[in-house]
Amino acid sequence: PNTTETGIAHDPHPGAVRKQIDTQRYVRDVKEEIARENGVQASQIDLWSGMTKLEDHKRLYEYPNLQVNPIEVRQKGDMPRR
């Protein structure tokens, strides 16, 4: 080969956990599942997508920005910086 390209795209979120989530699910259900997987209480975390905090009573499909921004898990009260 006459190039140093590897064909693998740069990972914008190294070390992130990736999973398929049904967009029909409520945010509270996803939060409870993530909390259970990580051994914390759901009341201790918030889910964010970009600068938008996901509200427990809504379904994931109500947040069209999830197509662009991944879901981030943050401690309650910890806001993202941008």
PDB file of C-alpha atoms in Angstrom:
ATOM      1  CA  PRO A   1       0.000   0.000   0.000  1.00  0.00           C
ATOM      2  CA  ASN A   2       1.101   3.540  -0.736  1.00  0.00           C
ATOM      3  CA  THR A   3      -0.893   5.162   2.085  1.00  0.00           C
ATOM      4  CA  THR A   4      -0.991   5.197   5.858  1.00  0.00           C
ATOM      5  CA  GLU A   5      -4.806   5.096   5.937  1.00  0.00           C
ATOM      6  CA  THR A   6      -6.223   2.114   7.799  1.00  0.00           C
ATOM      7  CA  GLY A   7      -9.846   2.438   6.692  1.00  0.00           C
ATOM      8  CA  ILE A   8     -11.043   2.641  10.285  1.00  0.00           C
ATOM      9  CA  ALA A   9     -12.891   5.817  11.238  1.00  0.00           C
ATOM     10  CA  HIS A  10     -11.867   7.816  14.304  1.00  0.00           C
ATOM     11  CA  ASP A  11     -13.968   6.970  17.355  1.00  0.00           C
ATOM     12  CA  PRO A  12     -15.533  10.217  18.641  1.00  0.00           C
ATOM     13  CA  HIS A  13     -16.411   8.565  21.987  1.00  0.00           C
ATOM     14  CA  PRO A  14     -13.555   6.219  22.971  1.00  0.00           C
ATOM     15  CA  GLY A  15     -14.373   3.947  25.868  1.00  0.00           C
ATOM     16  CA  ALA A  16     -18.128   4.449  25.478  1.00  0.00           C
ATOM     17  CA  VAL A  17     -20.576   1.593  26.002  1.00  0.00           C
ATOM     18  CA  ARG A  18     -22.757   1.113  22.942  1.00  0.00           C
ATOM     19  CA  LYS A  19     -26.108  -0.652  22.829  1.00  0.00           C
ATOM     20  CA  GLN A  20     -29.296  -0.674  20.800  1.00  0.00           C
ATOM     21  CA  ILE A  21     -32.231   0.865  22.659  1.00  0.00           C
ATOM     22  CA  ASP A  22     -35.851   0.739  21.485  1.00  0.00           C
ATOM     23  CA  THR A  23     -37.064   4.314  20.930  1.00  0.00           C
ATOM     24  CA  GLN A  24     -40.526   3.345  22.228  1.00  0.00           C
ATOM     25  CA  ARG A  25     -39.130   2.922  25.751  1.00  0.00           C
ATOM     26  CA  TYR A  26     -39.601   5.505  28.471  1.00  0.00           C
ATOM     27  CA  VAL A  27     -36.513   7.398  29.615  1.00  0.00           C
ATOM     28  CA  ARG A  28     -37.147   6.209  33.198  1.00  0.00           C
ATOM     29  CA  ASP A  29     -36.965   2.553  32.082  1.00  0.00           C
ATOM     30  CA  VAL A  30     -33.676   3.095  30.257  1.00  0.00           C
ATOM     31  CA  LYS A  31     -32.304   4.986  33.275  1.00  0.00           C
ATOM     32  CA  GLU A  32     -33.283   2.142  35.622  1.00  0.00           C
ATOM     33  CA  GLU A  33     -31.628  -0.441  33.355  1.00  0.00           C
ATOM     34  CA  ILE A  34     -28.386   1.558  33.115  1.00  0.00           C
ATOM     35  CA  ALA A  35     -28.349   2.151  36.871  1.00  0.00           C
ATOM     36  CA  ARG A  36     -28.894  -1.555  37.584  1.00  0.00           C
ATOM     37  CA  GLU A  37     -26.052  -2.516  35.183  1.00  0.00           C
ATOM     38  CA  ASN A  38     -23.679  -0.116  36.962  1.00  0.00           C
ATOM     39  CA  GLY A  39     -24.719  -0.818  40.556  1.00  0.00           C
ATOM     40  CA  VAL A  40     -26.159   2.624  41.326  1.00  0.00           C
ATOM     41  CA  GLN A  41     -29.644   3.904  42.045  1.00  0.00           C
ATOM     42  CA  ALA A  42     -31.582   5.494  39.180  1.00  0.00           C
ATOM     43  CA  SER A  43     -32.269   8.500  41.399  1.00  0.00           C
ATOM     44  CA  GLN A  44     -28.527   9.275  41.421  1.00  0.00           C
ATOM     45  CA  ILE A  45     -28.159   9.733  37.656  1.00  0.00           C
ATOM     46  CA  ASP A  46     -29.549  11.826  34.801  1.00  0.00           C
ATOM     47  CA  LEU A  47     -29.545  11.020  31.100  1.00  0.00           C
ATOM     48  CA  TRP A  48     -28.486  13.735  28.639  1.00  0.00           C
ATOM     49  CA  SER A  49     -28.260  14.008  24.873  1.00  0.00           C
ATOM     50  CA  GLY A  50     -26.042  16.933  23.972  1.00  0.00           C
ATOM     51  CA  MET A  51     -27.348  19.872  25.988  1.00  0.00           C
ATOM     52  CA  THR A  52     -30.800  18.314  26.477  1.00  0.00           C
ATOM     53  CA  LYS A  53     -31.680  16.561  29.733  1.00  0.00           C
ATOM     54  CA  LEU A  54     -33.962  13.600  29.037  1.00  0.00           C
ATOM     55  CA  GLU A  55     -37.121  13.701  31.147  1.00  0.00           C
ATOM     56  CA  ASP A  56     -38.225  10.472  32.839  1.00  0.00           C
ATOM     57  CA  HIS A  57     -41.868  10.712  31.726  1.00  0.00           C
ATOM     58  CA  LYS A  58     -41.065  10.958  27.997  1.00  0.00           C
ATOM     59  CA  ARG A  59     -40.274   8.277  25.437  1.00  0.00           C
ATOM     60  CA  LEU A  60     -36.956   8.269  23.601  1.00  0.00           C
ATOM     61  CA  TYR A  61     -38.575   8.989  20.208  1.00  0.00           C
ATOM     62  CA  GLU A  62     -39.637  12.405  21.569  1.00  0.00           C
ATOM     63  CA  TYR A  63     -35.974  13.473  21.370  1.00  0.00           C
ATOM     64  CA  PRO A  64     -34.985  13.710  17.689  1.00  0.00           C
ATOM     65  CA  ASN A  65     -31.487  14.904  18.671  1.00  0.00           C
ATOM     66  CA  LEU A  66     -30.705  11.329  19.812  1.00  0.00           C
ATOM     67  CA  GLN A  67     -29.978  10.611  16.145  1.00  0.00           C
ATOM     68  CA  VAL A  68     -27.029  13.024  16.345  1.00  0.00           C
ATOM     69  CA  ASN A  69     -25.965  13.041  20.011  1.00  0.00           C
ATOM     70  CA  PRO A  70     -25.435   9.895  22.096  1.00  0.00           C
ATOM     71  CA  ILE A  71     -27.083   9.387  25.470  1.00  0.00           C
ATOM     72  CA  GLU A  72     -24.729  10.397  28.271  1.00  0.00           C
ATOM     73  CA  VAL A  73     -25.076   9.206  31.857  1.00  0.00           C
ATOM     74  CA  ARG A  74     -24.234  11.884  34.418  1.00  0.00           C
ATOM     75  CA  GLN A  75     -24.529  12.212  38.169  1.00  0.00           C
ATOM     76  CA  LYS A  76     -27.659  14.034  39.276  1.00  0.00           C
ATOM     77  CA  GLY A  77     -27.086  17.788  38.866  1.00  0.00           C
ATOM     78  CA  ASP A  78     -23.954  17.436  36.666  1.00  0.00           C
ATOM     79  CA  MET A  79     -24.598  19.487  33.500  1.00  0.00           C
ATOM     80  CA  PRO A  80     -22.611  19.035  30.290  1.00  0.00           C
ATOM     81  CA  ARG A  81     -20.215  21.776  29.206  1.00  0.00           C
ATOM     82  CA  ARG A  82     -20.222  22.935  25.592  1.00  0.00           C
TER      83      ARG A  82
END
